[in-house]
Each structure stands twice: as structure tokens, then as C-alpha cells.
Tab-separated table of C-alpha atoms in Angstrom:
chain	number	residue	atom	x	y	z
A	1268	MET	CA	-0.406	0.155	0.205
A	1269	LYS	CA	0.947	3.555	-0.746
A	1270	ASP	CA	1.840	5.345	2.454
A	1271	ARG	CA	0.385	8.551	1.006
A	1272	LYS	CA	-3.051	6.964	0.648
A	1273	PHE	CA	-4.668	7.835	4.178
A	1274	GLU	CA	-2.402	10.753	5.057
A	1275	GLU	CA	-4.025	13.194	7.151
A	1276	VAL	CA	-2.752	16.866	5.973
A	1277	THR	CA	-2.056	19.476	8.973
A	1278	LEU	CA	-3.821	22.731	7.791
A	1279	ARG	CA	-2.571	24.309	11.134
A	1280	THR	CA	-1.431	23.200	14.860
A	1281	GLU	CA	-2.766	24.904	17.976
A	1282	GLU	CA	-0.073	24.858	20.787
A	1283	ILE	CA	-2.589	24.028	23.687
A	1284	TYR	CA	0.482	23.381	26.430
A	1285	LYS	CA	4.283	23.157	26.677
A	1286	GLY	CA	4.988	20.903	29.776
A	1287	ARG	CA	8.221	19.991	31.852
A	1288	VAL	CA	7.835	16.470	30.492
A	1289	ILE	CA	4.974	16.801	27.934
A	1290	SER	CA	3.362	19.223	25.111
A	1291	LEU	CA	0.111	19.361	23.925
A	1292	GLN	CA	-0.911	20.395	20.488
A	1293	VAL	CA	-4.602	19.897	18.308
A	1294	ASP	CA	-3.735	19.524	14.767
A	1295	HIS	CA	-6.124	20.288	12.327
A	1296	VAL	CA	-6.437	17.815	9.622
A	1297	ARG	CA	-7.860	17.205	6.149
A	1298	LEU	CA	-8.919	13.855	5.827
A	1299	PRO	CA	-8.573	11.410	2.882
A	1300	ASN	CA	-12.475	12.390	1.727
A	1301	GLY	CA	-11.794	16.133	2.059
A	1302	GLU	CA	-13.621	16.492	5.590
A	1303	THR	CA	-11.563	17.931	8.094
A	1304	ALA	CA	-11.470	16.959	11.649
A	1305	THR	CA	-8.921	17.291	14.713
A	1306	ARG	CA	-6.155	15.676	16.435
A	1307	GLU	CA	-5.156	15.848	20.008
A	1308	ILE	CA	-1.483	14.813	20.016
A	1309	VAL	CA	1.196	14.671	22.775
A	1310	LYS	CA	4.677	15.172	22.124
A	1311	HIS	CA	7.054	13.151	24.030
A	1312	PRO	CA	11.141	13.312	24.064
A	1313	GLY	CA	10.870	9.281	24.176
A	1314	ALA	CA	12.589	6.697	26.624
A	1315	VAL	CA	14.268	3.515	27.609
A	1316	GLY	CA	13.510	0.618	29.696
A	1317	ILE	CA	15.760	-2.138	30.752
A	1318	LEU	CA	15.267	-6.137	30.979
A	1319	ALA	CA	18.317	-6.459	33.133
A	1320	LEU	CA	18.237	-10.171	34.174
A	1321	HIS	CA	21.215	-10.729	37.078
A	1322	GLU	CA	21.406	-14.564	38.052
A	1323	GLY	CA	18.344	-15.917	36.746
A	1324	ARG	CA	16.215	-13.126	38.037
A	1325	MET	CA	14.841	-9.481	37.112
A	1326	ILE	CA	15.705	-6.352	38.336
A	1327	VAL	CA	12.571	-4.143	39.296
A	1328	VAL	CA	11.887	-0.583	40.747
A	1329	GLU	CA	8.564	-0.087	42.954
A	1330	GLN	CA	7.285	3.518	42.655
A	1331	TYR	CA	4.121	5.554	42.883
A	1332	ARG	CA	2.605	6.863	39.711
A	1333	LYS	CA	0.739	9.484	39.935
A	1334	ALA	CA	-1.296	9.350	36.828
A	1335	LEU	CA	-2.635	5.916	38.021
A	1336	GLY	CA	-2.921	6.928	41.559
A	1337	LYS	CA	-1.271	3.854	42.702
A	1338	ASN	CA	2.530	2.152	42.973
A	1339	GLN	CA	3.852	-0.145	40.874
A	1340	VAL	CA	6.547	-2.400	40.040
A	1341	GLU	CA	8.366	-1.979	36.633
A	1342	ILE	CA	11.522	-2.550	34.566
A	1343	PRO	CA	14.105	0.355	35.320
A	1344	ALA	CA	12.840	3.299	32.851
A	1345	GLY	CA	13.202	6.889	32.263
A	1346	LYS	CA	13.258	9.873	29.469
A	1347	LEU	CA	16.006	10.742	26.919
A	1348	ASP	CA	17.621	13.157	28.003
A	1349	ALA	CA	17.701	16.267	24.609
A	1350	GLY	CA	19.912	14.441	21.806
A	1351	GLU	CA	20.467	11.281	24.045
A	1352	ASP	CA	21.564	8.143	22.424
A	1353	PRO	CA	18.968	5.545	23.474
A	1354	LEU	CA	21.347	3.040	24.388
A	1355	GLU	CA	23.641	5.680	26.339
A	1356	ALA	CA	20.118	6.169	28.203
A	1357	ALA	CA	19.598	2.870	28.906
A	1358	ARG	CA	23.062	2.413	30.748
A	1359	ARG	CA	22.349	5.481	32.671
A	1360	GLU	CA	18.732	4.896	33.850
A	1361	LEU	CA	20.029	1.667	34.824
A	1362	GLU	CA	22.618	2.950	37.070
A	1363	GLU	CA	20.885	5.937	38.706
A	1364	GLU	CA	17.808	3.804	39.313
A	1365	THR	CA	19.213	0.378	40.608
A	1366	GLY	CA	22.974	0.705	40.973
A	1367	PHE	CA	23.754	-2.021	38.451
A	1368	HIS	CA	26.217	-1.346	35.830
A	1369	CYS	CA	25.947	-3.614	32.897
A	1370	GLY	CA	28.711	-5.392	30.800
A	1371	LYS	CA	26.282	-6.268	28.159
A	1372	LEU	CA	23.525	-4.082	26.522
A	1373	GLU	CA	21.885	-5.159	23.603
A	1374	HIS	CA	18.315	-3.795	22.083
A	1375	VAL	CA	15.556	-5.793	21.976
A	1376	SER	CA	12.486	-3.776	20.792
A	1377	SER	CA	11.473	-0.418	20.218
A	1378	PHE	CA	7.271	0.394	20.068
A	1379	TYR	CA	4.961	3.618	20.659
A	1380	THR	CA	3.077	3.534	23.761
A	1381	SER	CA	0.205	5.226	22.482
A	1382	PRO	CA	0.227	5.632	18.691
A	1383	GLY	CA	-3.601	7.159	18.564
A	1384	PHE	CA	-2.925	10.141	20.974
A	1385	ALA	CA	0.823	10.453	21.294
A	1386	ASP	CA	4.684	10.274	19.573
A	1387	GLU	CA	6.502	8.932	22.476
A	1388	ILE	CA	8.747	5.428	21.603
A	1389	LEU	CA	9.827	3.168	24.304
A	1390	HIS	CA	13.477	1.194	23.419
A	1391	LEU	CA	13.488	-1.897	25.362
A	1392	TYR	CA	16.903	-2.446	25.931
A	1393	TRP	CA	18.138	-6.223	27.865
A	1394	ALA	CA	20.969	-5.329	30.461
A	1395	GLY	CA	23.497	-8.912	31.308
A	1396	ASP	CA	27.035	-9.059	33.318
A	1397	LEU	CA	25.972	-6.754	35.743
A	1398	GLN	CA	27.679	-5.160	38.771
A	1399	LYS	CA	25.799	-3.699	41.549
A	1400	GLY	CA	27.145	-0.302	42.617
A	1401	GLU	CA	25.399	2.863	43.950
A	1402	MET	CA	21.997	3.923	43.097
A	1403	ASN	CA	21.917	7.453	42.287
A	1404	LEU	CA	18.141	9.209	41.821
A	1405	ASP	CA	16.589	12.177	40.738
A	1406	GLU	CA	15.707	14.716	43.223
A	1407	ASP	CA	11.922	13.921	42.920
A	1408	GLU	CA	12.191	10.088	42.268
A	1409	PHE	CA	11.627	7.878	45.129
A	1410	LEU	CA	11.662	3.906	44.650
A	1411	ASP	CA	12.751	0.534	46.101
A	1412	CYS	CA	14.534	-1.423	43.589
A	1413	PHE	CA	14.734	-5.423	44.060
A	1414	GLU	CA	15.022	-8.684	41.907
A	1415	ILE	CA	12.215	-11.049	41.137
A	1416	THR	CA	12.265	-14.411	39.626
A	1417	LEU	CA	10.035	-15.268	36.282
A	1418	ASP	CA	7.198	-16.825	38.655
A	1419	GLN	CA	7.184	-13.681	40.717
A	1420	ALA	CA	6.761	-11.662	37.978
A	1421	LYS	CA	3.827	-13.596	36.654
A	1422	ALA	CA	2.314	-13.405	39.898
A	1423	LEU	CA	2.801	-9.662	39.936
A	1424	ILE	CA	1.036	-9.499	36.607
A	1425	GLY	CA	-1.510	-11.430	38.371
A	1426	GLU	CA	-1.953	-8.902	41.128
A	1427	GLY	CA	-2.152	-6.109	38.509
A	1428	ARG	CA	1.148	-4.425	40.678
A	1429	ILE	CA	2.971	-5.484	37.371
A	1430	SER	CA	0.966	-3.716	34.628
A	1431	ASP	CA	2.645	-1.392	32.880
A	1432	ALA	CA	3.225	-1.927	28.529
A	1433	LYS	CA	6.999	-2.097	28.864
A	1434	THR	CA	7.831	-4.459	31.823
A	1435	ILE	CA	4.104	-6.706	29.941
A	1436	ALA	CA	6.133	-6.501	26.896
A	1437	ALA	CA	10.089	-6.967	28.672
A	1438	VAL	CA	8.030	-10.007	30.661
A	1439	TYR	CA	6.827	-11.762	27.184
A	1440	ALA	CA	11.296	-11.442	26.072
A	1441	TRP	CA	12.325	-13.085	28.942
A	1442	GLN	CA	9.678	-15.839	28.846
A	1443	LEU	CA	10.926	-16.447	25.017
A	1444	TYR	CA	14.327	-15.956	25.780
A	1445	GLU	CA	13.699	-18.554	27.881
A	1446	LEU	CA	12.072	-21.003	25.532
A	1447	THR	CA	13.760	-20.058	22.622
A	1448	GLY	CA	17.344	-18.619	23.766
A	1449	ARG	CA	16.126	-15.276	21.658
A	1450	PHE	CA	14.211	-12.208	22.754
A	1451	ALA	CA	12.005	-11.698	19.720
B	860	MET	CA	6.051	-2.586	50.638
B	861	LYS	CA	3.341	-0.037	52.096
B	862	ASP	CA	1.461	0.981	48.589
B	863	ARG	CA	1.518	4.646	50.619
B	864	LYS	CA	5.321	4.596	51.222
B	865	PHE	CA	5.840	6.754	47.720
B	866	GLU	CA	2.512	8.073	47.758
B	867	GLU	CA	1.994	11.846	46.203
B	868	VAL	CA	-0.297	13.815	47.474
B	869	THR	CA	-2.374	16.171	45.412
B	870	LEU	CA	-2.200	19.797	46.791
B	871	ARG	CA	-4.289	21.335	43.701
B	872	THR	CA	-5.195	19.897	39.936
B	873	GLU	CA	-4.550	22.434	36.842
B	874	GLU	CA	-7.112	21.640	34.344
B	875	ILE	CA	-5.342	22.088	31.002
B	876	TYR	CA	-7.603	21.138	28.307
B	877	LYS	CA	-10.427	18.744	27.465
B	878	GLY	CA	-10.743	17.832	24.237
B	879	ARG	CA	-12.405	15.254	22.064
B	880	VAL	CA	-10.214	12.049	23.273
B	881	ILE	CA	-8.021	13.355	25.954
B	882	SER	CA	-7.820	15.436	28.619
B	883	LEU	CA	-4.843	17.079	30.195
B	884	GLN	CA	-3.968	18.270	34.148
B	885	VAL	CA	-1.350	19.298	35.778
B	886	ASP	CA	-0.962	17.836	39.899
B	887	HIS	CA	0.882	19.677	42.210
B	888	VAL	CA	1.786	17.098	44.650
B	889	ARG	CA	3.214	17.211	47.976
B	890	LEU	CA	6.387	14.064	47.863
B	891	PRO	CA	7.436	11.887	49.947
B	892	ASN	CA	10.389	13.750	51.341
B	893	GLY	CA	7.922	16.943	51.776
B	894	GLU	CA	9.250	18.692	48.595
B	895	THR	CA	6.215	20.121	46.163
B	896	ALA	CA	6.570	19.045	42.575
B	897	THR	CA	4.475	19.471	39.408
B	898	ARG	CA	3.185	16.094	37.392
B	899	GLU	CA	1.602	16.293	33.644
B	900	ILE	CA	-1.294	14.186	33.518
B	901	VAL	CA	-3.188	12.917	30.297
B	902	LYS	CA	-6.641	10.920	31.234
B	903	HIS	CA	-7.735	8.699	28.732
B	904	PRO	CA	-11.021	6.660	28.443
B	905	GLY	CA	-9.190	3.355	27.874
B	906	ALA	CA	-8.927	1.149	24.850
B	907	VAL	CA	-9.108	-2.101	23.597
B	908	GLY	CA	-6.948	-4.246	21.420
B	909	ILE	CA	-7.686	-7.558	20.075
B	910	LEU	CA	-5.569	-10.505	19.019
B	911	ALA	CA	-7.568	-12.139	16.270
B	912	LEU	CA	-6.690	-15.601	14.841
B	913	HIS	CA	-7.944	-16.986	11.657
B	914	GLU	CA	-7.002	-19.969	10.051
B	915	GLY	CA	-3.175	-19.371	11.570
B	916	ARG	CA	-2.917	-15.488	10.325
B	917	MET	CA	-3.516	-12.578	12.517
B	918	ILE	CA	-5.800	-9.812	11.216
B	919	VAL	CA	-4.238	-6.535	11.004
B	920	VAL	CA	-5.392	-2.955	10.025
B	921	GLU	CA	-3.345	-0.240	8.495
B	922	GLN	CA	-3.771	3.480	9.254
B	923	TYR	CA	-2.454	6.690	8.941
B	924	ARG	CA	-1.134	8.017	12.958
B	925	LYS	CA	-1.067	11.498	12.809
B	926	ALA	CA	0.738	11.744	15.899
B	927	LEU	CA	3.764	9.429	13.995
B	928	GLY	CA	3.401	11.422	10.653
B	929	LYS	CA	3.102	7.981	8.916
B	930	ASN	CA	0.995	4.794	8.476
B	931	GLN	CA	0.928	1.482	11.252
B	932	VAL	CA	0.134	-1.917	10.902
B	933	GLU	CA	-1.509	-2.595	13.965
B	934	ILE	CA	-4.404	-5.085	15.891
B	935	PRO	CA	-7.754	-3.725	15.592
B	936	ALA	CA	-7.965	-1.598	18.359
B	937	GLY	CA	-9.935	1.393	19.725
B	938	LYS	CA	-11.463	3.166	22.966
B	939	LEU	CA	-13.927	2.381	25.039
B	940	ASP	CA	-17.624	4.366	24.880
B	941	ALA	CA	-18.503	6.072	28.251
B	942	GLY	CA	-19.523	3.090	30.447
B	943	GLU	CA	-18.666	0.617	27.685
B	944	ASP	CA	-17.331	-3.125	29.069
B	945	PRO	CA	-13.933	-3.859	27.632
B	946	LEU	CA	-15.321	-7.616	26.512
B	947	GLU	CA	-18.426	-5.736	24.593
B	948	ALA	CA	-15.762	-3.193	23.071
B	949	ALA	CA	-13.189	-5.660	21.687
B	950	ARG	CA	-16.062	-7.784	20.204
B	951	ARG	CA	-17.333	-4.114	18.640
B	952	GLU	CA	-13.965	-2.522	17.397
B	953	LEU	CA	-13.404	-6.105	15.690
B	954	GLU	CA	-16.564	-6.276	13.590
B	955	GLU	CA	-16.360	-2.228	12.907
B	956	GLU	CA	-12.808	-2.060	11.629
B	957	THR	CA	-12.511	-5.618	10.419
B	958	GLY	CA	-16.104	-7.104	9.680
B	959	PHE	CA	-15.314	-9.837	11.344
B	960	HIS	CA	-17.723	-11.725	14.213
B	961	CYS	CA	-16.276	-13.656	16.755
B	962	GLY	CA	-17.505	-16.838	18.800
B	963	LYS	CA	-14.858	-16.486	21.120
B	964	LEU	CA	-13.309	-13.829	23.218
B	965	GLU	CA	-10.762	-14.226	26.024
B	966	HIS	CA	-8.714	-11.669	27.768
B	967	VAL	CA	-5.133	-11.893	27.503
B	968	SER	CA	-3.712	-8.961	29.448
B	969	SER	CA	-4.226	-5.595	30.396
B	970	PHE	CA	-1.449	-2.840	30.705
B	971	TYR	CA	-1.174	0.652	31.209
B	972	THR	CA	-0.020	2.294	27.889
B	973	SER	CA	2.751	5.363	29.311
B	974	PRO	CA	2.261	5.239	33.341
B	975	GLY	CA	4.600	8.418	33.797
B	976	PHE	CA	2.317	11.013	32.233
B	977	ALA	CA	-1.176	9.078	31.355
B	978	ASP	CA	-3.764	7.328	32.859
B	979	GLU	CA	-5.026	4.634	29.425
B	980	ILE	CA	-5.183	1.088	30.090
B	981	LEU	CA	-5.258	-1.490	27.252
B	982	HIS	CA	-7.245	-4.216	27.407
B	983	LEU	CA	-5.760	-7.496	25.071
B	984	TYR	CA	-8.351	-9.998	24.288
B	985	TRP	CA	-7.637	-13.196	21.778
B	986	ALA	CA	-10.711	-13.721	19.260
B	987	GLY	CA	-11.397	-17.038	17.718
B	988	ASP	CA	-14.193	-18.679	15.698
B	989	LEU	CA	-14.471	-15.906	13.165
B	990	GLN	CA	-17.128	-15.261	10.620
B	991	LYS	CA	-16.355	-12.895	8.119
B	992	GLY	CA	-19.338	-9.839	8.009
B	993	GLU	CA	-19.143	-6.018	7.051
B	994	MET	CA	-16.770	-3.351	7.831
B	995	ASN	CA	-18.524	-0.015	9.489
B	996	LEU	CA	-15.640	2.754	9.772
B	997	ASP	CA	-16.179	5.545	11.991
B	998	GLU	CA	-17.111	8.711	9.276
B	999	ASP	CA	-13.212	9.802	9.837
B	1000	GLU	CA	-11.254	6.678	9.902
B	1001	PHE	CA	-9.754	4.948	6.959
B	1002	LEU	CA	-8.058	1.932	7.125
B	1003	ASP	CA	-7.072	-1.309	4.935
B	1004	CYS	CA	-7.663	-4.583	6.429
B	1005	PHE	CA	-5.666	-7.844	5.687
B	1006	GLU	CA	-4.255	-11.085	7.563
B	1007	ILE	CA	-0.807	-11.775	8.392
B	1008	THR	CA	1.262	-15.087	9.526
B	1009	LEU	CA	3.503	-14.894	12.125
B	1010	ASP	CA	6.727	-14.476	10.089
B	1011	GLN	CA	5.103	-11.517	8.280
B	1012	ALA	CA	4.555	-10.388	11.676
B	1013	LYS	CA	7.959	-10.403	12.518
B	1014	ALA	CA	9.241	-8.951	9.383
B	1015	LEU	CA	6.900	-6.014	9.759
B	1016	ILE	CA	8.190	-5.537	13.005
B	1017	GLY	CA	11.765	-5.531	11.594
B	1018	GLU	CA	10.489	-2.734	8.784
B	1019	GLY	CA	9.107	-1.545	11.374
B	1020	ARG	CA	5.411	-0.976	10.090
B	1021	ILE	CA	4.481	-2.819	13.500
B	1022	SER	CA	5.632	-0.491	16.095
B	1023	ASP	CA	3.261	-0.105	18.769
B	1024	ALA	CA	2.967	-1.301	22.155
B	1025	LYS	CA	-0.443	-3.584	22.008
B	1026	THR	CA	0.549	-4.954	18.812
B	1027	ILE	CA	4.184	-6.259	19.707
B	1028	ALA	CA	2.342	-7.400	23.212
B	1029	ALA	CA	0.157	-9.181	20.976
B	1030	VAL	CA	2.495	-10.706	18.690
B	1031	TYR	CA	4.398	-11.827	21.738
B	1032	ALA	CA	1.932	-13.497	23.239
B	1033	TRP	CA	0.949	-15.371	19.860
B	1034	GLN	CA	4.343	-16.776	19.914
B	1035	LEU	CA	3.833	-17.934	23.437
B	1036	TYR	CA	0.932	-19.634	22.217
B	1037	GLU	CA	2.583	-21.467	19.399
B	1038	LEU	CA	5.188	-22.472	22.122
B	1039	THR	CA	3.010	-22.961	24.982
B	1040	GLY	CA	-0.416	-23.269	24.033
B	1041	ARG	CA	-0.914	-20.713	26.038
B	1042	PHE	CA	-1.337	-17.139	25.827
B	1043	ALA	CA	0.772	-15.347	28.873
């Protein structure tokens, strides 16, 4: 299929909000049938998540998520700094949030978290050859770091304590690796 | 861990924007250390995605995603209507976007797409016993519907034409099902 077949042409963009992490705009577009419509779009700098496996366990962090109003157990993750290489961001976030340095770091997959309304992309990496060092959290970051087995990960998913896209994807990738020796 | 240990207490909420699909608010919060911070939060009604398997192939739709500025191949999906049961939404979206009616429909997993800034939850279902009927798209919805094998799905991921969280999760679940007979 031609990529332009369903293209929506931007007629004008309303800048609604420019925040610390995200910004919001409304694009007025011309649809393929000639009609017009609006598209609400959140701009995000992109993020990384790390499937860090240490002696058969996955390193996770538990933190409060204000958007959800509750704690969540997730893989270590964080936003890209401006111009930052995702691989370096993954190394940095793993060290800051968990204190672990990694000897190996490989790309697993990258995905848009909410293509219907946001441009956020999440780059998922596998980290191995881990050495424990010191945590170094951002000043507004509060979390616990611990390690879980695959069975514990599945139990936490069942309890709803693990319930975000990147961690669910990481647990799927880990299961596939255990079954096939590959992450995809 | 006590769930309230890292809780961020809302001091006040600024309503920034109320849109057609999403709304944006900024919460001013008190952190566990007594300091204050702001949290930018997108509110979303929630969504469903359907891993619909028909004679060993997955049903997908290709559509333009304005937030990404390009076409994407994704599993059928859509927002929840107000008060709508996710299972019924999954049946409705599958029929509207692909024309397929399903004899079986089972929950696979639910996940928050972007817990750092949004409350969107995506409920993923598996649909089986499929019968082809008529598509019935929303007036501002333009898409192609087709079926792909698991190898084709992996190739589309490699080309970046499949690259959203729900479809990546669905392909993982499908692979696990092929290997183990279970979706998780």
C-alpha cells in the first residue's frame, strides 16, 4: 500500500501546553475524503526501559505513579535527555535507578506506547553482566529496587502490581528467551 | 511494601485542556520528602485491542497515525465508549474495523500504556471462531484490513511498520501461544 493513501494533511496546529515532560497540540487536518477533523497529540521526548537479568532474576523498581494513583512494579526506565543516544540512556537509567552497571547491553525492541494520541517511543534493552554499585536517583524520584523470578513476575502481573506496557513486553521477551534463546 | 510509602499527595489540580479524546491536567503534589513538584497527566477513557487469529493468521489494520506522521500496521483497536464493558468494546471494534464476528473472545492482559504521564489502560483480547461480515468504520476512520502470518508479523516489526505497544504485545502473546499453548 502507498504510505500516502490515508495521509492526513495538517491545515494548522494549535499549541495548547508546553510542560516539563510533555506538550500538547491540536492538529486540524484534512482527511482523505476531503473533510476536516482535529487530532489531539501529546509530544514526548521518548524513553528507554531495561530488561536487566541478574542470576536468573529481573531487576525491578517499585514507585508511585501519580497518573494511576498507585504504586507500580516496573522495569527500570526513564526519559531520554535532549539529543541522548537511547543505548547510553539505558545504561544511565539502569545505573541511576538500580545502582547496577552492565557489561552487556543489547536492543530488544522499540515501540510507540500510544500511537492514537502520543508520539512517545519506548526503546527496550536487555542488560547482562551486571555489577552492583550505588543508586543515584533524581531529586523527585522515590523508589525501591529488588529482583524477581519469572514466576514472581507472572504473579505480580496477576495481582495487577505489574501492569505497564514496557514491563509486560519485557516479561514476554524474557519468557521467549527462556523458551527459544532469543528475545523476539 | 506499604502502598502509601511513596504516595504523592495532590495539593491542587490545574485543568489545562478538555478535548474530544483526551484531557490534560497538571497536579501539584507533595512528595514523600515534603517538597512539592508538578505532574503532567493525560486522562484517557481506556481502550481495547484484539489479537484475532483466523486460520493461523492475525487480522491487522493499516492506518495513518497523525501523532507519528506515518502509516502503521496494528491489531484492531479502539477507545472505550462511556461506561462500556471492555469485552463488548472488543467485540464491537473487531466487527467495525474488520467485519469479523467472533465466536470466542477471551482476556489476554491489560496494561497501562504510559504510566509516567497517562492513565490510559489497554485491554488485550484474543478472538477466535471468526466469521467474515461487513466493515463499519467511523466517519473519520480510513484503513485497510488484511491477514498476516507470524513470520510476516516479525518481518513487519523488523521494517518498523508494526511498532506500537499493543501489537508488539499481541505478537509476543501469539508466539508464546504457538510455543506453549497459553497466551501468558
